[in-house]
Amino acid sequence: MRQLQLGKEIGTDFRILLAQAQLDSGLVHPILDKTDTDISYIEPGMIVHLHDRLDALDGSIVIEDQWCPKLQRIHDESIMEKICKLPGVKPREIQHANQCRKYLRVITIAELSTLCGRYIEPTRFDGRWRAKSRLRWPRQPPPTGPMWDIFRRLVKRAFCSRNVNRSKTQKVPLDKPLGSWYNVDRHIDYNAYRTQNIIYKRSPMEGPSIYERYETVGEANYFTRQGDRYKLPFKSHPISVTEGREGHFHPDNEYDIVEYPNDSQYETNEDEEIDTPPIDILRDSEELIACSDGSYDPIEQKAAFNWRIVTPTEQGLTTSSAPVNTNPKYLNSYRAEFAGLRGAIRYMLKHELHNKKITLYCDGQSCVNALNSNHDFTAASLERAESDIIQSTQKMMKEFKDLTIEWVRGHQDDNNERNINDRPLPVRLNIQCDLAAKECLKNCMKPKKRAPPLEGAKATL
């Protein structure tokens, strides 16, 4: 974990090894994050052992920016995930099916089926067809005839169960036809793509990819050549085309693309309710004063924080409270303080307040010292408490032009009859943050989903 968070040579080597195991598994979710799918059909080693241990512990490792394939269309599914869930399949049969899949260079059923999303061609069950993938697939000899028979039988059981008795020379209809294409990266090079009004046909010339560009002419139902392009545009998807007279092309498929769905299994505070006046009040000020505080209940095993941002003249007060979402075993007052600091910094960065002179106050002296430390992280320093949230917060702090984090003595309202309005602004903000964090702690519920990984921490257990 520390080497992954450090992000140097050992961590890079681990990422490469993990990416290869991800490709070998044929799964479309990170194999160390979601560990409930058996991957014993791939080559045994450290990644498989780590996956199985995490599964036994009901744990996961979330690695930032780690490669993972995506589903291509609505109703698309991972071939191997569906096959692994079939009852009565022997482990050896799953291994043979995976060998055939890797030989074909496909991951999901959308990549194996026709572009219309309704059939699987017979050539895709015997090795006569292979996808033109840009990924680095393992070198392997062609599968044997019995292995192809197993692959065909299992794919039909998983995706074409209503038509399992079709002959080897017939195309097989899918049980659930595929829908719209997702707007995602694709590792397979198709012969033609389209946007709303333009077709891009891959040039047969060897060398760098060149796409012949075809546009519609008026109301005509055909496309004519209008030059070349070296890169596919945003929001294009694969299609098949029919060539007409005089070099015209007719698309066989309508333009149909949607955004990739958000299927996060994490609970996040990104959409928390924030009490804020018009943001222009803060943007018009040359200087900002901010404060944060956290509160922790060791009995209930929950924590919460509050932060506040104002101008030096106390205009434009913006404040937010939220529970701290993390593993209760690792929850403490230290993390609650950091969560408040990170929340204030993230808000100011998101709303483009980072170019101003900002002073952020906190009553946790150790938190202030940790964030003000300019030393580079090492594998040893990453062993210290809350290193993930420290690393994530310091990454955001680098975007600020003039950010100072200072300590303010906390709980100055305890056993003191002095009017709160007579105190300096940082003290008043700290008292208000403390009261708001305690109120949020009293009313908050324990999170029902896992804590989200911290951006900038590189790896989260």
PDB file of C-alpha atoms in Angstrom, residues 266-380:
ATOM      1  CA  TYR A 266     -19.302   4.731  -2.514  1.00  0.00           C
ATOM      2  CA  GLU A 267     -21.050   7.313  -0.398  1.00  0.00           C
ATOM      3  CA  THR A 268     -19.635  10.767  -0.933  1.00  0.00           C
ATOM      4  CA  ASN A 269     -20.106  14.292   0.360  1.00  0.00           C
ATOM      5  CA  GLU A 270     -19.602  15.872  -3.061  1.00  0.00           C
ATOM      6  CA  ASP A 271     -23.290  16.841  -3.179  1.00  0.00           C
ATOM      7  CA  GLU A 272     -23.577  17.931   0.455  1.00  0.00           C
ATOM      8  CA  GLU A 273     -25.830  20.882   1.191  1.00  0.00           C
ATOM      9  CA  ILE A 274     -23.777  24.054   1.591  1.00  0.00           C
ATOM     10  CA  ASP A 275     -25.216  27.208   3.130  1.00  0.00           C
ATOM     11  CA  THR A 276     -23.806  29.914   0.903  1.00  0.00           C
ATOM     12  CA  PRO A 277     -24.681  33.417  -0.290  1.00  0.00           C
ATOM     13  CA  PRO A 278     -23.900  34.417  -3.877  1.00  0.00           C
ATOM     14  CA  ILE A 279     -20.338  33.218  -4.514  1.00  0.00           C
ATOM     15  CA  ASP A 280     -19.457  36.610  -6.041  1.00  0.00           C
ATOM     16  CA  ILE A 281     -19.118  38.083  -2.546  1.00  0.00           C
ATOM     17  CA  LEU A 282     -16.157  35.787  -1.872  1.00  0.00           C
ATOM     18  CA  ARG A 283     -14.771  36.154  -5.379  1.00  0.00           C
ATOM     19  CA  ASP A 284     -14.770  39.961  -5.139  1.00  0.00           C
ATOM     20  CA  SER A 285     -12.720  39.953  -1.942  1.00  0.00           C
ATOM     21  CA  GLU A 286      -8.910  39.977  -2.177  1.00  0.00           C
ATOM     22  CA  GLU A 287      -8.555  38.104   1.115  1.00  0.00           C
ATOM     23  CA  LEU A 288     -10.506  35.287   2.782  1.00  0.00           C
ATOM     24  CA  ILE A 289     -10.604  33.923   6.323  1.00  0.00           C
ATOM     25  CA  ALA A 290     -11.545  30.273   6.821  1.00  0.00           C
ATOM     26  CA  CYS A 291     -11.827  27.937   9.781  1.00  0.00           C
ATOM     27  CA  SER A 292     -12.683  24.272  10.312  1.00  0.00           C
ATOM     28  CA  ASP A 293     -13.220  21.893  13.190  1.00  0.00           C
ATOM     29  CA  GLY A 294     -14.079  18.232  13.716  1.00  0.00           C
ATOM     30  CA  SER A 295     -15.953  16.312  16.378  1.00  0.00           C
ATOM     31  CA  TYR A 296     -15.614  12.616  17.252  1.00  0.00           C
ATOM     32  CA  ASP A 297     -17.733  10.230  19.340  1.00  0.00           C
ATOM     33  CA  PRO A 298     -15.710   7.097  20.272  1.00  0.00           C
ATOM     34  CA  ILE A 299     -18.773   5.391  21.761  1.00  0.00           C
ATOM     35  CA  GLU A 300     -20.973   5.679  18.673  1.00  0.00           C
ATOM     36  CA  GLN A 301     -17.927   5.416  16.373  1.00  0.00           C
ATOM     37  CA  LYS A 302     -18.870   8.349  14.201  1.00  0.00           C
ATOM     38  CA  ALA A 303     -17.459  11.790  13.487  1.00  0.00           C
ATOM     39  CA  ALA A 304     -18.458  15.024  11.760  1.00  0.00           C
ATOM     40  CA  PHE A 305     -16.899  18.327  10.710  1.00  0.00           C
ATOM     41  CA  ASN A 306     -17.819  21.910   9.889  1.00  0.00           C
ATOM     42  CA  TRP A 307     -15.994  24.611   7.977  1.00  0.00           C
ATOM     43  CA  ARG A 308     -16.658  28.304   7.405  1.00  0.00           C
ATOM     44  CA  ILE A 309     -15.335  30.869   4.919  1.00  0.00           C
ATOM     45  CA  VAL A 310     -15.840  34.655   5.148  1.00  0.00           C
ATOM     46  CA  THR A 311     -14.235  37.891   4.022  1.00  0.00           C
ATOM     47  CA  PRO A 312     -12.216  39.884   6.617  1.00  0.00           C
ATOM     48  CA  THR A 313     -15.294  42.130   7.011  1.00  0.00           C
ATOM     49  CA  GLU A 314     -17.396  39.021   7.762  1.00  0.00           C
ATOM     50  CA  GLN A 315     -19.327  39.154   4.513  1.00  0.00           C
ATOM     51  CA  GLY A 316     -20.340  36.200   2.358  1.00  0.00           C
ATOM     52  CA  LEU A 317     -20.358  33.563   5.111  1.00  0.00           C
ATOM     53  CA  THR A 318     -20.240  30.107   3.512  1.00  0.00           C
ATOM     54  CA  THR A 319     -20.452  27.045   5.727  1.00  0.00           C
ATOM     55  CA  SER A 320     -20.941  23.296   5.480  1.00  0.00           C
ATOM     56  CA  SER A 321     -21.276  20.372   7.881  1.00  0.00           C
ATOM     57  CA  ALA A 322     -21.033  16.678   7.030  1.00  0.00           C
ATOM     58  CA  PRO A 323     -20.300  13.322   8.677  1.00  0.00           C
ATOM     59  CA  VAL A 324     -16.844  11.804   8.209  1.00  0.00           C
ATOM     60  CA  ASN A 325     -17.223   8.723   6.056  1.00  0.00           C
ATOM     61  CA  THR A 326     -14.442   6.239   6.699  1.00  0.00           C
ATOM     62  CA  ASN A 327     -13.892   2.820   8.222  1.00  0.00           C
ATOM     63  CA  PRO A 328     -15.083   3.089  11.867  1.00  0.00           C
ATOM     64  CA  LYS A 329     -12.038   1.082  12.975  1.00  0.00           C
ATOM     65  CA  TYR A 330      -9.761   3.893  11.784  1.00  0.00           C
ATOM     66  CA  LEU A 331     -11.995   6.804  12.808  1.00  0.00           C
ATOM     67  CA  ASN A 332     -10.567   9.270  15.338  1.00  0.00           C
ATOM     68  CA  SER A 333     -10.554  12.964  16.196  1.00  0.00           C
ATOM     69  CA  TYR A 334      -7.396  13.438  14.131  1.00  0.00           C
ATOM     70  CA  ARG A 335      -9.181  12.354  10.940  1.00  0.00           C
ATOM     71  CA  ALA A 336     -12.234  14.476  11.775  1.00  0.00           C
ATOM     72  CA  GLU A 337     -10.003  17.573  11.933  1.00  0.00           C
ATOM     73  CA  PHE A 338      -8.377  16.696   8.615  1.00  0.00           C
ATOM     74  CA  ALA A 339     -11.770  16.096   6.996  1.00  0.00           C
ATOM     75  CA  GLY A 340     -12.829  19.645   7.900  1.00  0.00           C
ATOM     76  CA  LEU A 341      -9.604  21.166   6.557  1.00  0.00           C
ATOM     77  CA  ARG A 342      -9.850  19.154   3.352  1.00  0.00           C
ATOM     78  CA  GLY A 343     -13.513  20.089   2.893  1.00  0.00           C
ATOM     79  CA  ALA A 344     -12.779  23.816   3.093  1.00  0.00           C
ATOM     80  CA  ILE A 345      -9.781  23.540   0.766  1.00  0.00           C
ATOM     81  CA  ARG A 346     -11.717  21.432  -1.759  1.00  0.00           C
ATOM     82  CA  TYR A 347     -14.597  23.926  -1.795  1.00  0.00           C
ATOM     83  CA  MET A 348     -12.298  26.912  -2.405  1.00  0.00           C
ATOM     84  CA  LEU A 349     -10.466  25.084  -5.167  1.00  0.00           C
ATOM     85  CA  LYS A 350     -13.701  23.930  -6.832  1.00  0.00           C
ATOM     86  CA  HIS A 351     -15.116  27.472  -6.838  1.00  0.00           C
ATOM     87  CA  GLU A 352     -11.907  29.122  -8.106  1.00  0.00           C
ATOM     88  CA  LEU A 353     -11.021  30.961  -4.905  1.00  0.00           C
ATOM     89  CA  HIS A 354      -7.487  29.568  -4.839  1.00  0.00           C
ATOM     90  CA  ASN A 355      -5.783  32.669  -6.287  1.00  0.00           C
ATOM     91  CA  LYS A 356      -6.593  34.827  -3.250  1.00  0.00           C
ATOM     92  CA  LYS A 357      -4.767  35.396   0.011  1.00  0.00           C
ATOM     93  CA  ILE A 358      -6.336  32.825   2.336  1.00  0.00           C
ATOM     94  CA  THR A 359      -5.754  32.073   6.011  1.00  0.00           C
ATOM     95  CA  LEU A 360      -7.266  28.807   7.227  1.00  0.00           C
ATOM     96  CA  TYR A 361      -7.478  28.253  10.989  1.00  0.00           C
ATOM     97  CA  CYS A 362      -7.678  24.953  12.878  1.00  0.00           C
ATOM     98  CA  ASP A 363      -7.427  24.097  16.576  1.00  0.00           C
ATOM     99  CA  GLY A 364      -5.541  20.839  15.901  1.00  0.00           C
ATOM    100  CA  GLN A 365      -1.867  21.722  16.265  1.00  0.00           C
ATOM    101  CA  SER A 366      -0.637  18.370  14.907  1.00  0.00           C
ATOM    102  CA  CYS A 367      -2.899  18.712  11.842  1.00  0.00           C
ATOM    103  CA  VAL A 368      -1.550  22.195  11.126  1.00  0.00           C
ATOM    104  CA  ASN A 369       2.047  20.966  11.472  1.00  0.00           C
ATOM    105  CA  ALA A 370       1.394  17.966   9.188  1.00  0.00           C
ATOM    106  CA  LEU A 371      -0.100  20.038   6.373  1.00  0.00           C
ATOM    107  CA  ASN A 372       2.578  22.739   6.642  1.00  0.00           C
ATOM    108  CA  SER A 373       5.330  20.128   6.287  1.00  0.00           C
ATOM    109  CA  ASN A 374       7.032  20.487   2.909  1.00  0.00           C
ATOM    110  CA  HIS A 375       8.967  17.224   3.063  1.00  0.00           C
ATOM    111  CA  ASP A 376       8.427  14.722   0.245  1.00  0.00           C
ATOM    112  CA  PHE A 377       6.640  11.536   1.193  1.00  0.00           C
ATOM    113  CA  THR A 378       8.683   8.391   1.684  1.00  0.00           C
ATOM    114  CA  ALA A 379       7.592   4.816   2.283  1.00  0.00           C
ATOM    115  CA  ALA A 380       8.412   5.311   5.979  1.00  0.00           C
TER     116      ALA A 380
END
